[in-house]
PDB file of C-alpha atoms in Angstrom:
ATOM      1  CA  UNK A  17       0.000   0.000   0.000  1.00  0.00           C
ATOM      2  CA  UNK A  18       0.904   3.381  -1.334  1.00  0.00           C
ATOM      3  CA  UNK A  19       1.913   5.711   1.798  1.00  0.00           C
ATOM      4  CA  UNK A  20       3.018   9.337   1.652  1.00  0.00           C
ATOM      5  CA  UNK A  21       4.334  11.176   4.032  1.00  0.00           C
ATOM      6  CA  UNK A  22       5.357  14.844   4.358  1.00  0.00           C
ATOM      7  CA  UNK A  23       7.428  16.848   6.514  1.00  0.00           C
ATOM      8  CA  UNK A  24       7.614  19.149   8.149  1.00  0.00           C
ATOM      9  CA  UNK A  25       3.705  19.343   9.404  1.00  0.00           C
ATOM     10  CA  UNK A  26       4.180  22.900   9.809  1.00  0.00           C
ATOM     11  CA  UNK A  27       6.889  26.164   8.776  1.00  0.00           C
ATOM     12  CA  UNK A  28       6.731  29.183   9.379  1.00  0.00           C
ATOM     13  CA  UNK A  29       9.240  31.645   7.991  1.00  0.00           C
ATOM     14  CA  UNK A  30       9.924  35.250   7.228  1.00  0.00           C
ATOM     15  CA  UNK A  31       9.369  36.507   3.873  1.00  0.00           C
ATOM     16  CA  UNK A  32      11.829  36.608   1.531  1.00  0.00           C
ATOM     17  CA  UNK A  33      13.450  33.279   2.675  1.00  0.00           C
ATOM     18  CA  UNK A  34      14.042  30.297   0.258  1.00  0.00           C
ATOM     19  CA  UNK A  35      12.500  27.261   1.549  1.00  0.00           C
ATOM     20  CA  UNK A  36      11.932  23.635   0.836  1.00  0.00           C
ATOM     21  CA  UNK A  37       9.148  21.016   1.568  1.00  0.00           C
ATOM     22  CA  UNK A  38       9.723  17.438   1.392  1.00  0.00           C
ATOM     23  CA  UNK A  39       7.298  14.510   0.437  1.00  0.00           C
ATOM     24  CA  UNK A  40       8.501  10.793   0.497  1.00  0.00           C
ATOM     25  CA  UNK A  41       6.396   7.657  -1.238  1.00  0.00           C
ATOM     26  CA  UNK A  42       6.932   4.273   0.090  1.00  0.00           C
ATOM     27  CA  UNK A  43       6.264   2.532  -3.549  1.00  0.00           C
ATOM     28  CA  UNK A  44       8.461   3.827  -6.260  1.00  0.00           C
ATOM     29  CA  UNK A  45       6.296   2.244  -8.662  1.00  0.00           C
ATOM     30  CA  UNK A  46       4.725   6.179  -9.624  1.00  0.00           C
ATOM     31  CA  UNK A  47       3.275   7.471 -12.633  1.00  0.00           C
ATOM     32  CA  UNK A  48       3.413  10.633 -12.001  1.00  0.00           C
ATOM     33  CA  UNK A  49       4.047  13.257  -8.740  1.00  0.00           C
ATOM     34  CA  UNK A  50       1.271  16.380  -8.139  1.00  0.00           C
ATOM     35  CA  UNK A  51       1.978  19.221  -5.882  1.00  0.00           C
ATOM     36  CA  UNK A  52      -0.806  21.169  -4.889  1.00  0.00           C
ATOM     37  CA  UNK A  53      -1.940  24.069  -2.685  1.00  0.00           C
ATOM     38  CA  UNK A  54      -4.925  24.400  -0.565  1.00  0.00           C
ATOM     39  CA  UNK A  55      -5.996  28.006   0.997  1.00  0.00           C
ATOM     40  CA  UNK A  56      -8.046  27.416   3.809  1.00  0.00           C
ATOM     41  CA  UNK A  57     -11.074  25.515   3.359  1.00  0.00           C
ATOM     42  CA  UNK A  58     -10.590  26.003  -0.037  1.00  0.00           C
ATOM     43  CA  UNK A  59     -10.270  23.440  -2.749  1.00  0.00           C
ATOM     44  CA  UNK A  60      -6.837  22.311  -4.445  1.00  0.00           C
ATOM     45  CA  UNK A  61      -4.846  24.228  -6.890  1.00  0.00           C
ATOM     46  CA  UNK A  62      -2.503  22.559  -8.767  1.00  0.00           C
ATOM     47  CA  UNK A  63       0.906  23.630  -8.531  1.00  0.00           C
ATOM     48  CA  UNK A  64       3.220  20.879 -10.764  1.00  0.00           C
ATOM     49  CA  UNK A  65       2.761  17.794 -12.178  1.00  0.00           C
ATOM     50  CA  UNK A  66       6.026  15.705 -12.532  1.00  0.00           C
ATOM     51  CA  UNK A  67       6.188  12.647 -15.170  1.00  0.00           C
ATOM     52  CA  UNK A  68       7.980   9.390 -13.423  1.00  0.00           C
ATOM     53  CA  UNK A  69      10.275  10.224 -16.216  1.00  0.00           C
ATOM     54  CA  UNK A  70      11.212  13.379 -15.625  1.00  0.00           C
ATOM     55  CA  UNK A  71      13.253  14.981 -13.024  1.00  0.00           C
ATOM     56  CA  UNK A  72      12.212  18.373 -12.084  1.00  0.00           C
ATOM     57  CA  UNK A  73       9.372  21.212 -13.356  1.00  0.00           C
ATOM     58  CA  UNK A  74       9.628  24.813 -12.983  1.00  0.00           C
ATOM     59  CA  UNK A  75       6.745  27.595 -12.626  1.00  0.00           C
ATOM     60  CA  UNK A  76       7.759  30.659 -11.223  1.00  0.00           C
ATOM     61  CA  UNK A  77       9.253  30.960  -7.787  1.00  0.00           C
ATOM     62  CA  UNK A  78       8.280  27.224  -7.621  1.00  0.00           C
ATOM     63  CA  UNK A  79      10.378  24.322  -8.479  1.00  0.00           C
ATOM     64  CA  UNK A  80       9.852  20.493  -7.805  1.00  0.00           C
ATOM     65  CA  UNK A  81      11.985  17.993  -8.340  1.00  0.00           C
ATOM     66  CA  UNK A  82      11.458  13.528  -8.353  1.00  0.00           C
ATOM     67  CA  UNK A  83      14.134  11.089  -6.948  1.00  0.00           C
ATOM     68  CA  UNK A  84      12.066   8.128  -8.241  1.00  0.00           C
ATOM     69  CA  UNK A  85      14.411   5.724  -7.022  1.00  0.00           C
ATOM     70  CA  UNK A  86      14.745   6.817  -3.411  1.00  0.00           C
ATOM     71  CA  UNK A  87      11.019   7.828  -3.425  1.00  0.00           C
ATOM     72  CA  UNK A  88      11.726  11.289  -2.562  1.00  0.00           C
ATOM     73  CA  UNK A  89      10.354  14.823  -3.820  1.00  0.00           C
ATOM     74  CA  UNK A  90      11.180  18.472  -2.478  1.00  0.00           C
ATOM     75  CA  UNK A  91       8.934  21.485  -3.672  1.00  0.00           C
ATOM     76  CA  UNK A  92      11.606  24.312  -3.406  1.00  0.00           C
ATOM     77  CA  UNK A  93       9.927  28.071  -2.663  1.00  0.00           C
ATOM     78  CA  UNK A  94      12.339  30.790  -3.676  1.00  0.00           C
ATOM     79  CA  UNK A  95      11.902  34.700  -2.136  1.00  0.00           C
ATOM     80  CA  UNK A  96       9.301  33.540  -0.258  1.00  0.00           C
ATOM     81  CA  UNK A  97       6.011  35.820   0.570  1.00  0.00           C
ATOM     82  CA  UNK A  98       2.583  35.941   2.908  1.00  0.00           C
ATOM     83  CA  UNK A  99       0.402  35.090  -0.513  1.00  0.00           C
ATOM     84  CA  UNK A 100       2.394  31.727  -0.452  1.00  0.00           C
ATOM     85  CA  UNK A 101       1.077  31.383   3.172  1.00  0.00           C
ATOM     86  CA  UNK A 102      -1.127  27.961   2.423  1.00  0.00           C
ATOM     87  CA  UNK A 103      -0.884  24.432   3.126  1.00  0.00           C
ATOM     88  CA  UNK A 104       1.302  22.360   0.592  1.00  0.00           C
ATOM     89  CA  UNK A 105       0.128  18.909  -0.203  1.00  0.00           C
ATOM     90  CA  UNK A 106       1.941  16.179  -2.391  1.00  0.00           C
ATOM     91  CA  UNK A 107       0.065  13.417  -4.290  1.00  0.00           C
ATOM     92  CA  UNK A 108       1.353  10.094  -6.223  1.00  0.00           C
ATOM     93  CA  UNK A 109      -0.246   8.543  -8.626  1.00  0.00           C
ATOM     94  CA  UNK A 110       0.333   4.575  -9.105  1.00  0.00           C
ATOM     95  CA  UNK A 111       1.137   3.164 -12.538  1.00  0.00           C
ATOM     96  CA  UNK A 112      -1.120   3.851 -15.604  1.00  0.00           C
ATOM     97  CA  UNK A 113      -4.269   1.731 -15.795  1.00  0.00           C
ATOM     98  CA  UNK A 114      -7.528   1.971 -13.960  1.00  0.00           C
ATOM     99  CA  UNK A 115      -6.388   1.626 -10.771  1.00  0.00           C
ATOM    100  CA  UNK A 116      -3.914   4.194 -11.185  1.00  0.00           C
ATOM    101  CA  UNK A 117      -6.506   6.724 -11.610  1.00  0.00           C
ATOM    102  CA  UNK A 118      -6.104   6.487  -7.704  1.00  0.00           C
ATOM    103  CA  UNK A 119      -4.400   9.609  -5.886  1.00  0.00           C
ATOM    104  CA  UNK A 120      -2.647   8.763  -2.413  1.00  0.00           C
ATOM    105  CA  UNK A 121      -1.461  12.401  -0.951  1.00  0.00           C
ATOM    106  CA  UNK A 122       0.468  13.122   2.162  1.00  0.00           C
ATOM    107  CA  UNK A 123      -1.145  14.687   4.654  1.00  0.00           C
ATOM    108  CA  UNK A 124       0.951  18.498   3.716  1.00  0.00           C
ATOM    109  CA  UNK A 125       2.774  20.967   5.580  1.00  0.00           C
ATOM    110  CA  UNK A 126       1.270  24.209   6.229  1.00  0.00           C
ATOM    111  CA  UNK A 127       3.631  27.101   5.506  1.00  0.00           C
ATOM    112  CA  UNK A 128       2.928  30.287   7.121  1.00  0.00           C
ATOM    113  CA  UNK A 129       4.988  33.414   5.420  1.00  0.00           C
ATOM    114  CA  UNK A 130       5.160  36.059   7.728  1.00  0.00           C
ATOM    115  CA  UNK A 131       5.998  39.751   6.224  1.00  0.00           C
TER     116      UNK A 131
ATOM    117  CA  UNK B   9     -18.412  29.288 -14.980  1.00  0.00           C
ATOM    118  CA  UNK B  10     -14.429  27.687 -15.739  1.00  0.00           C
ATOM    119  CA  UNK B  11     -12.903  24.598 -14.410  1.00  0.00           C
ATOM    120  CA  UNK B  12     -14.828  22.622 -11.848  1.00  0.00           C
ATOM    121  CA  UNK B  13     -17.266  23.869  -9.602  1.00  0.00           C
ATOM    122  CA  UNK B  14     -19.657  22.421  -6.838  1.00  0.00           C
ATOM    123  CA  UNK B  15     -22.697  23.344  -5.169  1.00  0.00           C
ATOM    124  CA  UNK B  16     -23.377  23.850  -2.402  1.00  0.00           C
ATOM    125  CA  UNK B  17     -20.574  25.302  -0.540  1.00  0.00           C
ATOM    126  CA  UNK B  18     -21.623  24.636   2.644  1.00  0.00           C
ATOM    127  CA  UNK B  19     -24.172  22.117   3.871  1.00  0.00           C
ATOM    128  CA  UNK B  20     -25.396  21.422   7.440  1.00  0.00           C
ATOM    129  CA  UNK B  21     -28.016  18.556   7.837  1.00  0.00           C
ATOM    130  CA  UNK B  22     -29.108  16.133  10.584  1.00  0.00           C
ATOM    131  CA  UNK B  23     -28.626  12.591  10.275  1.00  0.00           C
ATOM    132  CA  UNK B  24     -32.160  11.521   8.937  1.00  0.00           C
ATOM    133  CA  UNK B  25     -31.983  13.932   6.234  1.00  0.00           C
ATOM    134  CA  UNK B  26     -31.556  13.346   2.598  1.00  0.00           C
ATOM    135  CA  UNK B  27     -29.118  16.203   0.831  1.00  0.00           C
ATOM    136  CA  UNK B  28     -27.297  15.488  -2.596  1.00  0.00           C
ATOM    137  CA  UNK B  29     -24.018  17.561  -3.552  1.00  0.00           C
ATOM    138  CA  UNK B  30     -23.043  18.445  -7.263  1.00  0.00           C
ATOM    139  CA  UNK B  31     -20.135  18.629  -9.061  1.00  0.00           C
ATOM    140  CA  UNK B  32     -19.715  20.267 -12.984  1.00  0.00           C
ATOM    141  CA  UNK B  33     -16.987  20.352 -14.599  1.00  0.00           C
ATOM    142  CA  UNK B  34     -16.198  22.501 -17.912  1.00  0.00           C
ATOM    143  CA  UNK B  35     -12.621  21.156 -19.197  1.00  0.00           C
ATOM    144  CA  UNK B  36     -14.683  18.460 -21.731  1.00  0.00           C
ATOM    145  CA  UNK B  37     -13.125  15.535 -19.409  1.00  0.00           C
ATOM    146  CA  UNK B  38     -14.250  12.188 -18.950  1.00  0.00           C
ATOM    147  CA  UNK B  39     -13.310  11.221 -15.713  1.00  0.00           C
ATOM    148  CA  UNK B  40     -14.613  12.360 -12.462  1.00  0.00           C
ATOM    149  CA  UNK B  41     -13.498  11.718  -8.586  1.00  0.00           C
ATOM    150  CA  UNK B  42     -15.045  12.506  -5.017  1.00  0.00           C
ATOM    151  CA  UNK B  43     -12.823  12.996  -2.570  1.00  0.00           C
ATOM    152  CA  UNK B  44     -12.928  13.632   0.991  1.00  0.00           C
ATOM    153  CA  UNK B  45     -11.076  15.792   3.361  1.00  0.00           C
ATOM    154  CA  UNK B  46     -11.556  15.477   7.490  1.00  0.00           C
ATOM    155  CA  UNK B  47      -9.345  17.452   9.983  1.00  0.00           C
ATOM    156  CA  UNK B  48      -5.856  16.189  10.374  1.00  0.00           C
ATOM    157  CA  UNK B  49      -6.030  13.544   7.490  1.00  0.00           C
ATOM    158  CA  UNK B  50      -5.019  12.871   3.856  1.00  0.00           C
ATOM    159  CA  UNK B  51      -7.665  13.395   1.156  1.00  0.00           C
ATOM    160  CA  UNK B  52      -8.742   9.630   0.878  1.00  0.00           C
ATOM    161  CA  UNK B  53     -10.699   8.699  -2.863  1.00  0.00           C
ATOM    162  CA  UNK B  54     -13.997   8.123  -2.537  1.00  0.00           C
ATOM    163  CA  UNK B  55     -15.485   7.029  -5.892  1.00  0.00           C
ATOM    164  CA  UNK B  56     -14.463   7.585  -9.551  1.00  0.00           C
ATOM    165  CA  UNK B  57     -16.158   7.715 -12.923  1.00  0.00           C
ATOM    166  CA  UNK B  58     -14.967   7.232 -16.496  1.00  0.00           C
ATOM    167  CA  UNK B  59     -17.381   8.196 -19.046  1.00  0.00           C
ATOM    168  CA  UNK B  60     -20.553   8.151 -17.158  1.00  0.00           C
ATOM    169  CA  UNK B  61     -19.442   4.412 -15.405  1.00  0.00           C
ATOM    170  CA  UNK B  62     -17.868   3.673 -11.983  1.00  0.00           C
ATOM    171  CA  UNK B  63     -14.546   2.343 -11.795  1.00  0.00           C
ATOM    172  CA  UNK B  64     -13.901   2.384  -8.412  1.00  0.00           C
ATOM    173  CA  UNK B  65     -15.550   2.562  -5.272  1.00  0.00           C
ATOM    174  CA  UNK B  66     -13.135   2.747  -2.139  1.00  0.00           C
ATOM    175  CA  UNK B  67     -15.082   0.813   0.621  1.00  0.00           C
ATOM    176  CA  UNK B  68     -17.211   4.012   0.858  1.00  0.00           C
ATOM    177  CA  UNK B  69     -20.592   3.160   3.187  1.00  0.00           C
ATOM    178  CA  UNK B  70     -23.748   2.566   1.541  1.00  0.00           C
ATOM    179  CA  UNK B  71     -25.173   6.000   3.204  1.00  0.00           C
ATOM    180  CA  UNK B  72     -23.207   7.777   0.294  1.00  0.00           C
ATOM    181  CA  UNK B  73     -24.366   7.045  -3.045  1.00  0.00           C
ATOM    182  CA  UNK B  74     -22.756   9.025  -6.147  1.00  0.00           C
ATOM    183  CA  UNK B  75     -24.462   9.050  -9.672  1.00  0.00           C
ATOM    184  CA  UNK B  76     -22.748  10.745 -12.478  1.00  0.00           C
ATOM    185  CA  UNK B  77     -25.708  11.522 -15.301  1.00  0.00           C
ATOM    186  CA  UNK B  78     -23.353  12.525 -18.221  1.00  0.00           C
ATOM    187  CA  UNK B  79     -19.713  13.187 -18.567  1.00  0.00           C
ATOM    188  CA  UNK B  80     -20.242  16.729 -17.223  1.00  0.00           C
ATOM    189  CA  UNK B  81     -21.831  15.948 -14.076  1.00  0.00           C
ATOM    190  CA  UNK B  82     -21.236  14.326 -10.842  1.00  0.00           C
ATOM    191  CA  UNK B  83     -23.986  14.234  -7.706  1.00  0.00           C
ATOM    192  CA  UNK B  84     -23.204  12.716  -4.426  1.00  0.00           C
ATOM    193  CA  UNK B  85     -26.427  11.341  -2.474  1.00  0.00           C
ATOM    194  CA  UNK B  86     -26.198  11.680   1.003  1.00  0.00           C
ATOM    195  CA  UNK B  87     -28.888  10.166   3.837  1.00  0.00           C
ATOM    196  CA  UNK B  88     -28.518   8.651   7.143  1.00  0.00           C
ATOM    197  CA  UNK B  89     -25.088  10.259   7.545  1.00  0.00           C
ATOM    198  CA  UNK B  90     -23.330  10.033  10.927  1.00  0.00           C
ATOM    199  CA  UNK B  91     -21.327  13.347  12.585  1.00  0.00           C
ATOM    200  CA  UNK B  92     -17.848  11.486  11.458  1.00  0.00           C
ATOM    201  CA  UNK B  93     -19.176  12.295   8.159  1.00  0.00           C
ATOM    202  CA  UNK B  94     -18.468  15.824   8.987  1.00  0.00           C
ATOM    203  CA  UNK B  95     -15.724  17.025   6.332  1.00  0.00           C
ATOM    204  CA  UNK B  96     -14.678  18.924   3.337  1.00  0.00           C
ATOM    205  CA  UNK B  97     -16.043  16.747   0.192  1.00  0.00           C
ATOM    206  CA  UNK B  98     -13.778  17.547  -2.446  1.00  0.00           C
ATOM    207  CA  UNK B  99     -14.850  16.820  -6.446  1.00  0.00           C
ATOM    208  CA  UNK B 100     -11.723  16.689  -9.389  1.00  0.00           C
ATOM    209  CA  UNK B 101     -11.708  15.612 -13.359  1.00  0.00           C
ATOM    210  CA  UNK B 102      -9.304  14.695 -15.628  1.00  0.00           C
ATOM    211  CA  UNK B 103      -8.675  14.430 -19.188  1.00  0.00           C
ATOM    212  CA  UNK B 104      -9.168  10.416 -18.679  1.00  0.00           C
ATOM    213  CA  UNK B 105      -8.027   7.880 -16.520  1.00  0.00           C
ATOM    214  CA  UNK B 106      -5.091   6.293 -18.376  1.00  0.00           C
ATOM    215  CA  UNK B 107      -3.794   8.661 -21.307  1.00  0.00           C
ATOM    216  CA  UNK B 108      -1.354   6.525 -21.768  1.00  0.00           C
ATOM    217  CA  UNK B 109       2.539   7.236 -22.611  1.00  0.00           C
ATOM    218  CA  UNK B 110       2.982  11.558 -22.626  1.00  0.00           C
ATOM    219  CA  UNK B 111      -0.453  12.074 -20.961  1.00  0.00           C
ATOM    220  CA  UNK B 112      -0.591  13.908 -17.918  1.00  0.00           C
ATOM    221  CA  UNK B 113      -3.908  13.125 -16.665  1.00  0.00           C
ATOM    222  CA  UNK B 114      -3.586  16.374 -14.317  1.00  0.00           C
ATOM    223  CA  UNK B 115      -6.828  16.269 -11.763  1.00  0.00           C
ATOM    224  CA  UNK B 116      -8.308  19.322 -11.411  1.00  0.00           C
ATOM    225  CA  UNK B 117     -10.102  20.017  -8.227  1.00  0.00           C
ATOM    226  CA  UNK B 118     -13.338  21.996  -7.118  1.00  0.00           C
ATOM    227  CA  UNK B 119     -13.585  24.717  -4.408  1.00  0.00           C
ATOM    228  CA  UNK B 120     -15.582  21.702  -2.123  1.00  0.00           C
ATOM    229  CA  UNK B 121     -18.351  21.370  -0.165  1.00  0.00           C
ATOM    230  CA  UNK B 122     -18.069  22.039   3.340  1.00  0.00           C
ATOM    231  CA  UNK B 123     -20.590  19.439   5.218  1.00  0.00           C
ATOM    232  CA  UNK B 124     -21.550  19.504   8.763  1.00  0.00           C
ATOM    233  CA  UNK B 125     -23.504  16.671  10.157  1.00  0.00           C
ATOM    234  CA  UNK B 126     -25.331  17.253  13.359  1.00  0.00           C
TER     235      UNK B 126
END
């Protein structure tokens, strides 16, 4: 069984500080890694997608990267600021086929940016 | 209206009521999921739908009963809930389930409805 786990629960740091999150998956069998952000009681906005292929994607500020075989992913936050103030969650997504439709996430880190 | 949406936001009900929640999505997908989302624990996969059909059902209870009318369109049926039922009910699409090699299959997820059982 798929487990996901994501540390630390909880950051908070001043703005303008580069941080990373980390998310680790206990099957490296993936098809793909999601990281997503949720604003309180809000709904999920995806962030990046990465391919079991690829390494790392870029958006912005925001860049994650996939160690497959040690079943490892960081979401690096440069110049951080309070809009990034949210909680960060991390998904997996089993190998392609009908029962990798399945998302297991992590449980996140909520990341407080204080100006 | 863009992306995914759900009505109602927020829903309180008692536990012999009978309340349904909706999900539409505008991205022309064919797959649809319910999540759900209590306090202090991972989203966990309800139920999911590909092309109008279930595919999976995750050991949900009986008192929850989705139907999903058209590709568009995704209702969960709620009676006899319980107060553990309390929680953020989260809806997503995708382009499919399996795109096969170069597909993303992204989910795209709805604001949620916030339920409150008393």
């Amino acid at each position: 069984k798929q487990e996901v786990t994501q540390i630390p629960a909880a950051l908070s740091v001043p703005e303008g500080e580069n941080l990373v999150l980390n998310c680790s998956f206990t099957d490296s069998a993936i098809y793909n890694l999601q990281w997503f952000r949720q604003d309180p009681g809000k709904g999920l906005t995806s962030l990046l997608l990465i391919q079991s292929s690829q390494r790392e994607q870029t958006s912005g500020r925001l860049n994650a990267s996939l160690d497959k075989s040690s079943g490892r992913s960081t979401l690096y936050i440069a110049a951080s600021q309070p809009g990034d103030s949210a909680t960060y969650l991390c998904a997996v997504r089993l190998t392609a086929g009908t029962s990798g439709s399945r998302l297991t996430f992590g449980e996140g880190t909520q990341l407080t940016v204080n100006p | 209206e863009t992306g995914v949406t759900q009505t109602p936001r927020h829903l309180v009900m008692g536990m012999t009521n009978k309340k349904s929640l909706k999900c539409e999505q505008h991205l022309g997908h064919n797959a649809m999921y319910w999540y759900k989302q209590s306090a202090k624990k991972p989203l966990e996969l309800m139920f999911v739908y590909s092309l109008e059909e279930r595919v999976e059902n995750n050991s949900v209870p009986s008192r929850f009963s989705p139907e999903c009318p058209n590709s568009s369109h995704l209702f969960l049926h709620l009676h006899t809930l319980q107060p553990e039922d309390s929680a953020l009910y989260l809806c997503a699409s995708s382009q499919d389930l399996d795109g096969g090699i170069g597909s993303y299959n992204e989910q795209f997820f709805g604001p949620g409805t916030r339920l409150t059982v008393l």
